[in-house]
Coordinates of C-alpha atoms in Angstrom, one line a residue:
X1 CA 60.8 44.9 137.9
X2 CA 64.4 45.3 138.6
X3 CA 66.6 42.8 136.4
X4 CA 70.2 44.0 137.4
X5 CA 72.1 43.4 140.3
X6 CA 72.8 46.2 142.8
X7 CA 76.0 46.1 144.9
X8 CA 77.3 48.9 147.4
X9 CA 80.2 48.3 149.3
X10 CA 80.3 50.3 152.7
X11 CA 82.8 51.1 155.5
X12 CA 85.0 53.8 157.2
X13 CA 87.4 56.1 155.3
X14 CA 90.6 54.1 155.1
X15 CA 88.6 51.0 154.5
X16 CA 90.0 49.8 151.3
X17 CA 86.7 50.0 149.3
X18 CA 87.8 51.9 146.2
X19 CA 90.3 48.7 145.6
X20 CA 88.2 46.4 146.3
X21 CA 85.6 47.9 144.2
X22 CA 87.8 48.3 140.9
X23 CA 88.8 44.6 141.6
X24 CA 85.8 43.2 141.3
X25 CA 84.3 45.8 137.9
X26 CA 87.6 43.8 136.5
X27 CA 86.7 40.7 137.8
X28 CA 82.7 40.7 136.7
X29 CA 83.8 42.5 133.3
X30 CA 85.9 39.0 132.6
X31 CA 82.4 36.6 133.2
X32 CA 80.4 38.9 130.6
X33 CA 79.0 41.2 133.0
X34 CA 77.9 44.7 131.9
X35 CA 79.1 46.7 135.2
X36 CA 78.5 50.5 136.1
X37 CA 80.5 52.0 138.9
X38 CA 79.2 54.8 140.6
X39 CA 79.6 56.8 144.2
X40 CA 77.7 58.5 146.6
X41 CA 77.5 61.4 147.5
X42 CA 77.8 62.4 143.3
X43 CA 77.1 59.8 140.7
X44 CA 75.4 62.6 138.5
X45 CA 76.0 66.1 137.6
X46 CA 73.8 67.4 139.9
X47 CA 75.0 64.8 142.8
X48 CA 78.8 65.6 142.1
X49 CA 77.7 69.5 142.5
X50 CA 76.1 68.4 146.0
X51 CA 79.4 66.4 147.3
X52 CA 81.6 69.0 146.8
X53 CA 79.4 71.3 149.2
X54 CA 79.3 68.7 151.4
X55 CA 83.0 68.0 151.1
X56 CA 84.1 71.2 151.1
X57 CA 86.5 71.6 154.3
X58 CA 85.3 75.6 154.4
X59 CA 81.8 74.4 155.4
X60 CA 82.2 74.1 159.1
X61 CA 79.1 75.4 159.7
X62 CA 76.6 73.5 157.8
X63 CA 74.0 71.6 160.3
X64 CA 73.6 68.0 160.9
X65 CA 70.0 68.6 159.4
X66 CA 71.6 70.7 155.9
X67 CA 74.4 67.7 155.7
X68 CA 71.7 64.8 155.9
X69 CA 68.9 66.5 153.4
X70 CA 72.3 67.4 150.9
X71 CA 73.5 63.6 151.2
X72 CA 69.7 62.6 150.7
X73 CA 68.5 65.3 147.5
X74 CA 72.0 63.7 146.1
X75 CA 70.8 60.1 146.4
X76 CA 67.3 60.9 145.3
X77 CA 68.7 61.8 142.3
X78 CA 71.4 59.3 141.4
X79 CA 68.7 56.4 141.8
X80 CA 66.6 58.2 139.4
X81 CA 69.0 59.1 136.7
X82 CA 71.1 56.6 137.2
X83 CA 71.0 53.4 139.6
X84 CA 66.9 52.2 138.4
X85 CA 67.8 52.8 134.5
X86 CA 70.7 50.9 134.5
X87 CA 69.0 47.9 136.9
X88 CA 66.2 47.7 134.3
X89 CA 68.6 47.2 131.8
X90 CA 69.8 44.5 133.4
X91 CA 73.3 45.6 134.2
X92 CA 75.1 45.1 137.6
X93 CA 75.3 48.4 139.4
X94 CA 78.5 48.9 141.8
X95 CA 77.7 52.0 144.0
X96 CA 80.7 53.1 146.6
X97 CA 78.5 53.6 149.4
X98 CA 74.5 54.4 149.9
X99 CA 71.8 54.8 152.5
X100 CA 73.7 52.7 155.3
X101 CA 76.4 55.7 154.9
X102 CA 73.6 57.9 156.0
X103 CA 73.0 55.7 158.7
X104 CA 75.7 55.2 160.3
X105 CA 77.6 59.0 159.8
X106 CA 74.4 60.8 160.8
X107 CA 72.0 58.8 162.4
X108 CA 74.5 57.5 164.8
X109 CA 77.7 60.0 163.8
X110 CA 75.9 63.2 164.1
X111 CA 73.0 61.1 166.8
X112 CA 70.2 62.1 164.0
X113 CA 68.7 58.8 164.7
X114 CA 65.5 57.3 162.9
X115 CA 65.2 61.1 161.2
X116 CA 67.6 60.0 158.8
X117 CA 65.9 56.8 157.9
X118 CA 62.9 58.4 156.9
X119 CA 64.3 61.0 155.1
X120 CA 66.3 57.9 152.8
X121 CA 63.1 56.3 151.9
X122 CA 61.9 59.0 150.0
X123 CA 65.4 59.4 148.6
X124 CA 65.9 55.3 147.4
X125 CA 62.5 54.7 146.1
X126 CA 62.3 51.5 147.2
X127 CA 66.1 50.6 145.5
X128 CA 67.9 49.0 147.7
X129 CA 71.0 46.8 147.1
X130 CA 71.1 43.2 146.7
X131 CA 74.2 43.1 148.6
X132 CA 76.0 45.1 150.8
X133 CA 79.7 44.5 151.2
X134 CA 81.0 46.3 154.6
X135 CA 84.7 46.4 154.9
X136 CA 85.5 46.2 158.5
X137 CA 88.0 48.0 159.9
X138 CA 88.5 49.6 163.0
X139 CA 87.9 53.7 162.7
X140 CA 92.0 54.1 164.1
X141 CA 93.1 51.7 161.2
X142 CA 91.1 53.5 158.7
X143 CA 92.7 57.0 159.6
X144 CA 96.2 55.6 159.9
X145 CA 95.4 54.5 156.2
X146 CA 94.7 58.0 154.9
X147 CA 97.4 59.9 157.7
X148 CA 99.1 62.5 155.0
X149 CA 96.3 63.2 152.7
X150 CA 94.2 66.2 152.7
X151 CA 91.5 65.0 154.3
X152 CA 87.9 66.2 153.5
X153 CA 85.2 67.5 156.1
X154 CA 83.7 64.4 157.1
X155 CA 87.1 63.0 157.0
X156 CA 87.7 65.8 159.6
X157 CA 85.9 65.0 162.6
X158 CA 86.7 64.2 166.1
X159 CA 88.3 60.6 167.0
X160 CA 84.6 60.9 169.0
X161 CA 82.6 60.9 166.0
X162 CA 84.6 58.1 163.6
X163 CA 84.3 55.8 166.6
X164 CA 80.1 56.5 166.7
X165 CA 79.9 55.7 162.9
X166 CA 81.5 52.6 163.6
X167 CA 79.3 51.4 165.7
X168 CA 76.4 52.1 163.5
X169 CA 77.9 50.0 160.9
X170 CA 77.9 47.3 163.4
X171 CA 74.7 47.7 164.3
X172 CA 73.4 47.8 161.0
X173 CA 75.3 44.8 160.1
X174 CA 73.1 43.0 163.0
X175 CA 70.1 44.3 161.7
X176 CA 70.4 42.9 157.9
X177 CA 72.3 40.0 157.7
X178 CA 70.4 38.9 154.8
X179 CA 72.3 41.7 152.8
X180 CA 75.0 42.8 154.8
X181 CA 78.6 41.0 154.3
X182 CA 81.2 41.8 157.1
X183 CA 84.4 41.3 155.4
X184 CA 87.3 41.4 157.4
X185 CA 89.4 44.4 155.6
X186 CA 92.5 44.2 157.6
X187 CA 94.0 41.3 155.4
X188 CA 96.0 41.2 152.8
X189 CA 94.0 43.3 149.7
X190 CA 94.4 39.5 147.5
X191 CA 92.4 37.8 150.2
X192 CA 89.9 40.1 150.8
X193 CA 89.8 39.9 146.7
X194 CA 89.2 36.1 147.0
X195 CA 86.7 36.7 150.2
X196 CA 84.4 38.9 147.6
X197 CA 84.3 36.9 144.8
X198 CA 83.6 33.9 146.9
X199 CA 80.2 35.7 147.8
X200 CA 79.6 36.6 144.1
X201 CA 80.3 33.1 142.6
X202 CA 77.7 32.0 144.8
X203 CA 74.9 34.9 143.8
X204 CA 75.6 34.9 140.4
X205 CA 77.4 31.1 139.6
X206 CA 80.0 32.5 138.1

């Protein structure tokens, strides 16, 4: 029986989640919380080995099919090794972004549809996070944000494809309210701050 908490924090590139994430380790850290960050794709030696081939701007070539089993083998084995261990220990588990990345960059980015939902719930095991934080922004914001950065191969693709992964994350967000949080990540970054640990106070009373 799980004992932790498991948060993932989801969104486009550009979103604001790294931040947002460190903000609230700090934050959870100061109420006695034992916190482990993590990321997807990587999160374990083998995982980190998987993102960069996935990453890796040379592989133009690699198949919607070969990117969704790569993002999936990576997830299989950062819930395994890392994720359910530190959940039973009862620690809070901060993961920057999980299966609704799948979702909404191949299922709808790469129009892999339901295919990439059943290859995720072998990968997850039945972990799934408590709460999902979705940082809302729209896909031309997010790539202003990162404009002059080298970007990666996902990072990449066509205008076409970013505006398709948004809408899965909308859609998504419909689907699981009871989990997914749409925070509005066009503020200021000390009221979105203030916006997540509004939510938090209220799961954990802190």
């Amino acid at each position: 029986m799980k004992k932790g908490l498991f948060i993932s924090f989801e969104g486009m590139d550009g979103s604001g989640k790294s931040t947002q994430i460190q903000r609230l380790k700090e934050y959870l850290e100061k109420k006695g919380c034992r916190v482990i960050l993590t990321r997807e794709p990587g999160g374990t030696p083998i995982g980190e080995k998987i993102r960069d081939i996935i990453l890796d701007r040379e592989n133009r070539e690699m198949r919607c099919m070969t990117e969704a089993l790569l993002y999936a083998a990576s997830r299989a084995q950062h819930v395994e090794q890392v994720i359910k261990p530190a959940l039973e220990e009862g620690k809070v588990v901060i993961c920057d972004r999980f299966v609704d990345s799948s979702i909404a960059y191949q299922g709808y980015g790469r129009s892999m549809g339901n295919a990439v939902e059943e290859i995720n719930r072998y990968a997850v095991a039945g972990c799934m996070p408590d709460v999902t934080f979705l940082m809302r922004v729209p896909p031309e914001t997010g790539s202003g944000r990162i404009e002059g950065r080298e970007k990666d191969r996902i990072e990449m693709e066509s205008d076409a494809f970013h505006t398709e992964v948004y809408r899965g994350y909308e859609a998504l967000a419909e689907r699981w309210p009871q989990r997914i949080v749409s925070v509005d990540a066009s503020g200021s970054v000390d009221d979105i701050e203030k916006t997540i640990r509004g939510y938090m106070k209220g799961i954990l009373d802190i």
